C-alpha atoms as an extended CHARMM CRD file, in Angstrom:
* protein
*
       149  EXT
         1         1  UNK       CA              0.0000000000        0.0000000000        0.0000000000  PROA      1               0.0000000000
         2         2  UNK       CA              1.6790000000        3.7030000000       -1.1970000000  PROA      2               0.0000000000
         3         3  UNK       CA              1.4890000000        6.3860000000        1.7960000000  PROA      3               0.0000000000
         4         4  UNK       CA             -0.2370000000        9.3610000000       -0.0020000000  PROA      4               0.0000000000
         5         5  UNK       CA              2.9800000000       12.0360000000        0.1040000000  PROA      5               0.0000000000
         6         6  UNK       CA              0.1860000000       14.9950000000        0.6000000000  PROA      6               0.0000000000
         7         7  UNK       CA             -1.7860000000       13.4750000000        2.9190000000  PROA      7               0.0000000000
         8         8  UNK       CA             -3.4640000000       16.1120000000        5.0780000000  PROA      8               0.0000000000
         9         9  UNK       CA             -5.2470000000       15.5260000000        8.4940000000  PROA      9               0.0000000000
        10        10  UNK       CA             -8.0690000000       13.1490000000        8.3410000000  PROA      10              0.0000000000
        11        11  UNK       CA             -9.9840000000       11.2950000000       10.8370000000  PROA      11              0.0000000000
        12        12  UNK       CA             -9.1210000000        8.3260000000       12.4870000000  PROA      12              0.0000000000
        13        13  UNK       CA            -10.9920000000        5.5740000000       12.3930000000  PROA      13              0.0000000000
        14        14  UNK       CA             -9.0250000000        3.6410000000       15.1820000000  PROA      14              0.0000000000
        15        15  UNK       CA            -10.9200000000        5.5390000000       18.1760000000  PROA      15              0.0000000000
        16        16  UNK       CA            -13.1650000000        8.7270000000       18.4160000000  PROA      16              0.0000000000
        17        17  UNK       CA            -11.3610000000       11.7620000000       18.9760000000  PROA      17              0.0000000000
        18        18  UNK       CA             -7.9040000000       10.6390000000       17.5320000000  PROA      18              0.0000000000
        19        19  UNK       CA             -6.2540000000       12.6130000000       13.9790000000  PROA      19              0.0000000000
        20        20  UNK       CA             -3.6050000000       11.5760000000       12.0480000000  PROA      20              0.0000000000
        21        21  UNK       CA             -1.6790000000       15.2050000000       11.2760000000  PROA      21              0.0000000000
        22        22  UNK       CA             -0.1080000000       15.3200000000        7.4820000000  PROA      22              0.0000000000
        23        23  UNK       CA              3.9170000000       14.7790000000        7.8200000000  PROA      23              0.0000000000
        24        24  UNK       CA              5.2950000000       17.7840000000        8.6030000000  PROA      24              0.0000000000
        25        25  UNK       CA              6.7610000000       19.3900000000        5.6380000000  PROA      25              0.0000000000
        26        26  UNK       CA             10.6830000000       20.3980000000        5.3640000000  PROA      26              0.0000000000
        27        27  UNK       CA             11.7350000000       23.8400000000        5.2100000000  PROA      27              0.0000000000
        28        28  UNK       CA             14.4060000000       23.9670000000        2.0900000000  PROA      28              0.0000000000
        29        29  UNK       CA             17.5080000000       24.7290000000        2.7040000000  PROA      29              0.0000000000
        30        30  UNK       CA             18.7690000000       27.0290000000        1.6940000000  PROA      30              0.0000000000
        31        31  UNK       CA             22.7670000000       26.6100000000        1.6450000000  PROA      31              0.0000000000
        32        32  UNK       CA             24.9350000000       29.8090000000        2.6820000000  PROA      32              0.0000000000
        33        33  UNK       CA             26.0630000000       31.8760000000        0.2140000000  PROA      33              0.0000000000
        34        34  UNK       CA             29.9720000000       31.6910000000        0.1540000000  PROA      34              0.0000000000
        35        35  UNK       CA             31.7490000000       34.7570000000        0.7990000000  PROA      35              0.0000000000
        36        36  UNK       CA             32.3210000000       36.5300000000       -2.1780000000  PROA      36              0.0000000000
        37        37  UNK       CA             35.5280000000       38.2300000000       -3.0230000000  PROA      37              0.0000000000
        38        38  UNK       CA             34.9390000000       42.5350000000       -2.8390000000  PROA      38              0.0000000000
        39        39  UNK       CA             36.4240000000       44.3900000000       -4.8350000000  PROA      39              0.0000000000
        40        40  UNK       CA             39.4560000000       45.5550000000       -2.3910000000  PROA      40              0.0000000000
        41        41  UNK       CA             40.1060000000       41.5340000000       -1.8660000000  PROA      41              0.0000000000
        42        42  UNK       CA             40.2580000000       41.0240000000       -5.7810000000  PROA      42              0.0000000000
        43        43  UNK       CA             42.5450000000       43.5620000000       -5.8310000000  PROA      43              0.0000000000
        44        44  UNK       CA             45.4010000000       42.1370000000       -3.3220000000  PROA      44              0.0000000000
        45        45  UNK       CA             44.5340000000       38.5830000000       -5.1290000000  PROA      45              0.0000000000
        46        46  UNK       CA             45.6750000000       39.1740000000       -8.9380000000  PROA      46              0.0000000000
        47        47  UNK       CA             44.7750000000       36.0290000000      -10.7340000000  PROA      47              0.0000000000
        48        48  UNK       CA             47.8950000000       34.3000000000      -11.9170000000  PROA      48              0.0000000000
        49        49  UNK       CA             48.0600000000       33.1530000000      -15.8810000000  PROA      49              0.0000000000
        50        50  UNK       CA             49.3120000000       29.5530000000      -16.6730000000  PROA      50              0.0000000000
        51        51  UNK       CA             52.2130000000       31.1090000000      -18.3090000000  PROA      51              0.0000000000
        52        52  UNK       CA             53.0280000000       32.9380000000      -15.1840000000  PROA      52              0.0000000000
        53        53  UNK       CA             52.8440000000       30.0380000000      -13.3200000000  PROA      53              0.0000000000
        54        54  UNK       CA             55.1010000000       27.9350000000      -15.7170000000  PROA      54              0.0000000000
        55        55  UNK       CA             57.6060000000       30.4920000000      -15.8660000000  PROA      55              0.0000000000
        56        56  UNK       CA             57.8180000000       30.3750000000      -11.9230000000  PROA      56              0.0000000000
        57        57  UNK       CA             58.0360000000       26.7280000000      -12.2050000000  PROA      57              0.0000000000
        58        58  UNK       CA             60.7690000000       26.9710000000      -14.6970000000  PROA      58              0.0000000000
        59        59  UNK       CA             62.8730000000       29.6310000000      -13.3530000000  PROA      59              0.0000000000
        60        60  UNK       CA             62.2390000000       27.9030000000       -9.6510000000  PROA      60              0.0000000000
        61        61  UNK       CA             64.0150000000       24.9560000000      -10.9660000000  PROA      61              0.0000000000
        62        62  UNK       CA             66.6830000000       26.7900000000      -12.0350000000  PROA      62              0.0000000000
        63        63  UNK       CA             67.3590000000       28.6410000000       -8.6220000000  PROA      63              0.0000000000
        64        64  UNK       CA             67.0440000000       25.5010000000       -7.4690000000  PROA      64              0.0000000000
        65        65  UNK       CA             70.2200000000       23.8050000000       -9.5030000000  PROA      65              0.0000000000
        66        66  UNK       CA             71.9280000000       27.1430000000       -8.6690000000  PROA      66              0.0000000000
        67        67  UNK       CA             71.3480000000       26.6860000000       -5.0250000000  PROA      67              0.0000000000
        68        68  UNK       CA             72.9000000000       22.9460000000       -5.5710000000  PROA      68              0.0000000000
        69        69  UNK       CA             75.6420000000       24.1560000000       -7.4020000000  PROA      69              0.0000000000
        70        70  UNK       CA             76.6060000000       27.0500000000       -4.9100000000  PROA      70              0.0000000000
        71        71  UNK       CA             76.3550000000       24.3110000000       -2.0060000000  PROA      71              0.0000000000
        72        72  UNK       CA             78.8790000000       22.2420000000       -4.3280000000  PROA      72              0.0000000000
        73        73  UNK       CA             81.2740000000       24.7240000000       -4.7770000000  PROA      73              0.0000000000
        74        74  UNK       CA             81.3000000000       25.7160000000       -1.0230000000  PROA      74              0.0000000000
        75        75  UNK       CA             81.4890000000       22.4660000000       -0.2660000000  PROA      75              0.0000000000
        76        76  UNK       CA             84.6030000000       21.9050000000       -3.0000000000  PROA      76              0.0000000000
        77        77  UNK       CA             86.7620000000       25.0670000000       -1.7090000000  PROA      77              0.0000000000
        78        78  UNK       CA             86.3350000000       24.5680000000        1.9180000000  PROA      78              0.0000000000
        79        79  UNK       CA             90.0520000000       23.4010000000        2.1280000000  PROA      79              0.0000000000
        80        80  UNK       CA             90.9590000000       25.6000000000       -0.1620000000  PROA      80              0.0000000000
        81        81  UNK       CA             89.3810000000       28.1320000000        2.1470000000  PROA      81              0.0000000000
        82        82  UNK       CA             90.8640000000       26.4240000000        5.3860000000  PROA      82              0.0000000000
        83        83  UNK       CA             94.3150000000       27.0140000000        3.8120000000  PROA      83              0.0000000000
        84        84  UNK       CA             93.5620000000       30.4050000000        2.5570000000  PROA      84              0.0000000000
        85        85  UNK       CA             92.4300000000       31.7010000000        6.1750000000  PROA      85              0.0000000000
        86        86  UNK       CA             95.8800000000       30.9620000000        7.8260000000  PROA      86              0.0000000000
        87        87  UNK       CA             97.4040000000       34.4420000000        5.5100000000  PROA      87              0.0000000000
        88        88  UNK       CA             94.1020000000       36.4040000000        5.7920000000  PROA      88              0.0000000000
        89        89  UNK       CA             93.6330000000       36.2960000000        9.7100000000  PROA      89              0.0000000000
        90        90  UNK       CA             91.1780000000       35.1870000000       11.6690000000  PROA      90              0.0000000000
        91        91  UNK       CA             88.3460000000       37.9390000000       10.6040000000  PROA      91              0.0000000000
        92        92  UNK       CA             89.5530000000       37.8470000000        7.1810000000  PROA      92              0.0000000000
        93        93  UNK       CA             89.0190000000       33.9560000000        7.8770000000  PROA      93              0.0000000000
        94        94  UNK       CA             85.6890000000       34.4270000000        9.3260000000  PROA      94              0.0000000000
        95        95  UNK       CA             84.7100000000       36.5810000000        6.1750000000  PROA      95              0.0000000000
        96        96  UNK       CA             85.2830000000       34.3120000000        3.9500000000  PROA      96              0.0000000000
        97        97  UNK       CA             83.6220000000       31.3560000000        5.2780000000  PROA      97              0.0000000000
        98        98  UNK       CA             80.4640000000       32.9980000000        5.5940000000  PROA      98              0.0000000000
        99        99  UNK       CA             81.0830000000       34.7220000000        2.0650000000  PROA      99              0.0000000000
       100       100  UNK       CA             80.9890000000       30.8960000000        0.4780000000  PROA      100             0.0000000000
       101       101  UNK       CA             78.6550000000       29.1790000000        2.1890000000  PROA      101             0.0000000000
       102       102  UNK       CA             76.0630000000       32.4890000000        1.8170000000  PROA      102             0.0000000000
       103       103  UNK       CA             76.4770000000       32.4150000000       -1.8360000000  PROA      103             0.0000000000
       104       104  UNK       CA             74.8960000000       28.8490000000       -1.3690000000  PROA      104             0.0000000000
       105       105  UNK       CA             71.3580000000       30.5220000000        0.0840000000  PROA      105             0.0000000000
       106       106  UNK       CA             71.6140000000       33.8390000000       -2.5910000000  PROA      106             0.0000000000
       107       107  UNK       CA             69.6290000000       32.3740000000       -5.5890000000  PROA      107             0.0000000000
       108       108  UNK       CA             66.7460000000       30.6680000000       -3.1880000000  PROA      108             0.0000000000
       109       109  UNK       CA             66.6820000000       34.2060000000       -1.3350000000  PROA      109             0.0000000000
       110       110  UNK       CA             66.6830000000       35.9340000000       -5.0000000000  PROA      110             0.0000000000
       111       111  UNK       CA             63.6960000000       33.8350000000       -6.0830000000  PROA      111             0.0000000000
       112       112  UNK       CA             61.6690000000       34.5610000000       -2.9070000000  PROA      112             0.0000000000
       113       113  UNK       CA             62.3600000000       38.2200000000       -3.0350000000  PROA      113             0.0000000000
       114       114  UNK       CA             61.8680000000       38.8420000000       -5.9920000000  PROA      114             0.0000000000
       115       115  UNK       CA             58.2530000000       37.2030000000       -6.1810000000  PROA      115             0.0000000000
       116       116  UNK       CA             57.0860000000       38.7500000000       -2.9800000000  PROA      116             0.0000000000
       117       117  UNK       CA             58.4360000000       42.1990000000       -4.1690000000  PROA      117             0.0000000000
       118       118  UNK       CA             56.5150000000       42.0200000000       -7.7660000000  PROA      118             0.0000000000
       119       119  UNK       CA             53.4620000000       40.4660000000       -6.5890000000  PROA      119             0.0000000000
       120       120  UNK       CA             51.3690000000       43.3810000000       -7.2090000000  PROA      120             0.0000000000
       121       121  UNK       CA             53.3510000000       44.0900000000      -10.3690000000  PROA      121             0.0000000000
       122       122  UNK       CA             52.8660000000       42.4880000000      -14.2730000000  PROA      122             0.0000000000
       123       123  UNK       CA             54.2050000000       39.2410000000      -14.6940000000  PROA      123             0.0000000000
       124       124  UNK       CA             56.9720000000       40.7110000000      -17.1150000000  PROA      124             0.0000000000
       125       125  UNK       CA             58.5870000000       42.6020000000      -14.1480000000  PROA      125             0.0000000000
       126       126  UNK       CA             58.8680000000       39.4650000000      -12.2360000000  PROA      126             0.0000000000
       127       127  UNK       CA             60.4530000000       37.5780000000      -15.0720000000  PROA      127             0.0000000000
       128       128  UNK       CA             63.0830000000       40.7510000000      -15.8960000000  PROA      128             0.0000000000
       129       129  UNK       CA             63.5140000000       40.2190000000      -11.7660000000  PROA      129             0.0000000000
       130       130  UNK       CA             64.4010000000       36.3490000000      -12.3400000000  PROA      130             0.0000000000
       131       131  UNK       CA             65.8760000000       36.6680000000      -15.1900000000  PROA      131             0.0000000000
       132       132  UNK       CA             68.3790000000       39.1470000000      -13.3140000000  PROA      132             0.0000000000
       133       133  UNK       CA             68.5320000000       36.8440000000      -10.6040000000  PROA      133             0.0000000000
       134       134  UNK       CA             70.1050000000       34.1750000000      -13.4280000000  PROA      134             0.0000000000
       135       135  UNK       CA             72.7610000000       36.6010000000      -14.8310000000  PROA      135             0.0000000000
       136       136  UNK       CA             73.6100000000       38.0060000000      -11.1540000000  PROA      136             0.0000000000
       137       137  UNK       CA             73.8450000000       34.3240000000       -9.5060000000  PROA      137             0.0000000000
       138       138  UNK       CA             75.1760000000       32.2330000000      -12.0100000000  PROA      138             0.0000000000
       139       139  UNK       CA             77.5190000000       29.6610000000      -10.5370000000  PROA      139             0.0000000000
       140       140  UNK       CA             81.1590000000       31.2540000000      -12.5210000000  PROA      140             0.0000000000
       141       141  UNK       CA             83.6880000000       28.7260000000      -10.3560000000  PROA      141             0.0000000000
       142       142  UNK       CA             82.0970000000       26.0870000000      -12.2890000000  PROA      142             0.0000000000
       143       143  UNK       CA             82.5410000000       27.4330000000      -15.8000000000  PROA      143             0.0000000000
       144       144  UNK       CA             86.0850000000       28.5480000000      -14.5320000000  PROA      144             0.0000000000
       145       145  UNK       CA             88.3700000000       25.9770000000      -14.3650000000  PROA      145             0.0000000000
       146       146  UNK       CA             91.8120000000       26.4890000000      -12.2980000000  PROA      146             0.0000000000
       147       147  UNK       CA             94.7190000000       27.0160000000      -14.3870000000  PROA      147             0.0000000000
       148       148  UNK       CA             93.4130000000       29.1710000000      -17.1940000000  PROA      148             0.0000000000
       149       149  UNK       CA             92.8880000000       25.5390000000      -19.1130000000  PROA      149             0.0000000000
């Protein structure tokens, strides 16, 4: 037997006085409307293109295999540096050390910097900043081999 889905109050015939009251009827919900973005929000957020993004993808990579190659070279010359701090003192010493194994955190710092300082800007000042950051950063002692050979 189907329940009748607008059944409305009707007498009972089980026992006098006794009324079977229709099902009581949901309210819809109505769901929240998310919080929209105003104007001043839209305006910190810039959208990002997909050729921004691969472009910070790409040149993130590379500050990455500069970072690697900075850490290689500190780590190569650290005798060389030991031996070289004996005629330069101890604060020429000191100097030094912190010189080489600095230029290993320069092209991660470089990337950071210069996204959070263009983030309000177009998306060709941030690549002219990277770009930059490439010529600036790029890892010389490798291309230069002792000797002159």
């Amino acid at each position: 037997m189907r329940k009748n889905p607008t059944s409305e109050a009707r007498e009972s015939s089980l026992s006098h006085g006794w009324t079977v009251e229709a099902a009581p009827v949901a309210e819809p919900v109505v769901p929240e409307p998310e919080t929209a973005l105003t104007e001043a929000d839209a305006a910190e957020r810039p959208e990002v293109s997909n050729v921004a993004v691969m472009l910070l993808g790409v040149f993130g990579g590379l500050f990455l295999l500069y970072t690697w190659a900075w850490f290689t070279i500190a780590q190569f010359y650290s005798l060389v540096n030991a031996a070289s701090v004996q005629g330069s003192g101890s604060i020429g010493g000191i100097f030094q050390q912190i010189v080489f194994w600095v230029a290993t955190v320069a092209p991660a710092a470089w990337f950071l910097t210069g996204i959070v300082l263009t983030r309000k800007k177009p998306t060709w000042q941030l690549a002219a900043v990277l770009v930059l950051g490439l010529i600036v950063l790029a890892p010389l002692p490798l291309l230069i081999t002792p000797g002159g050979n």
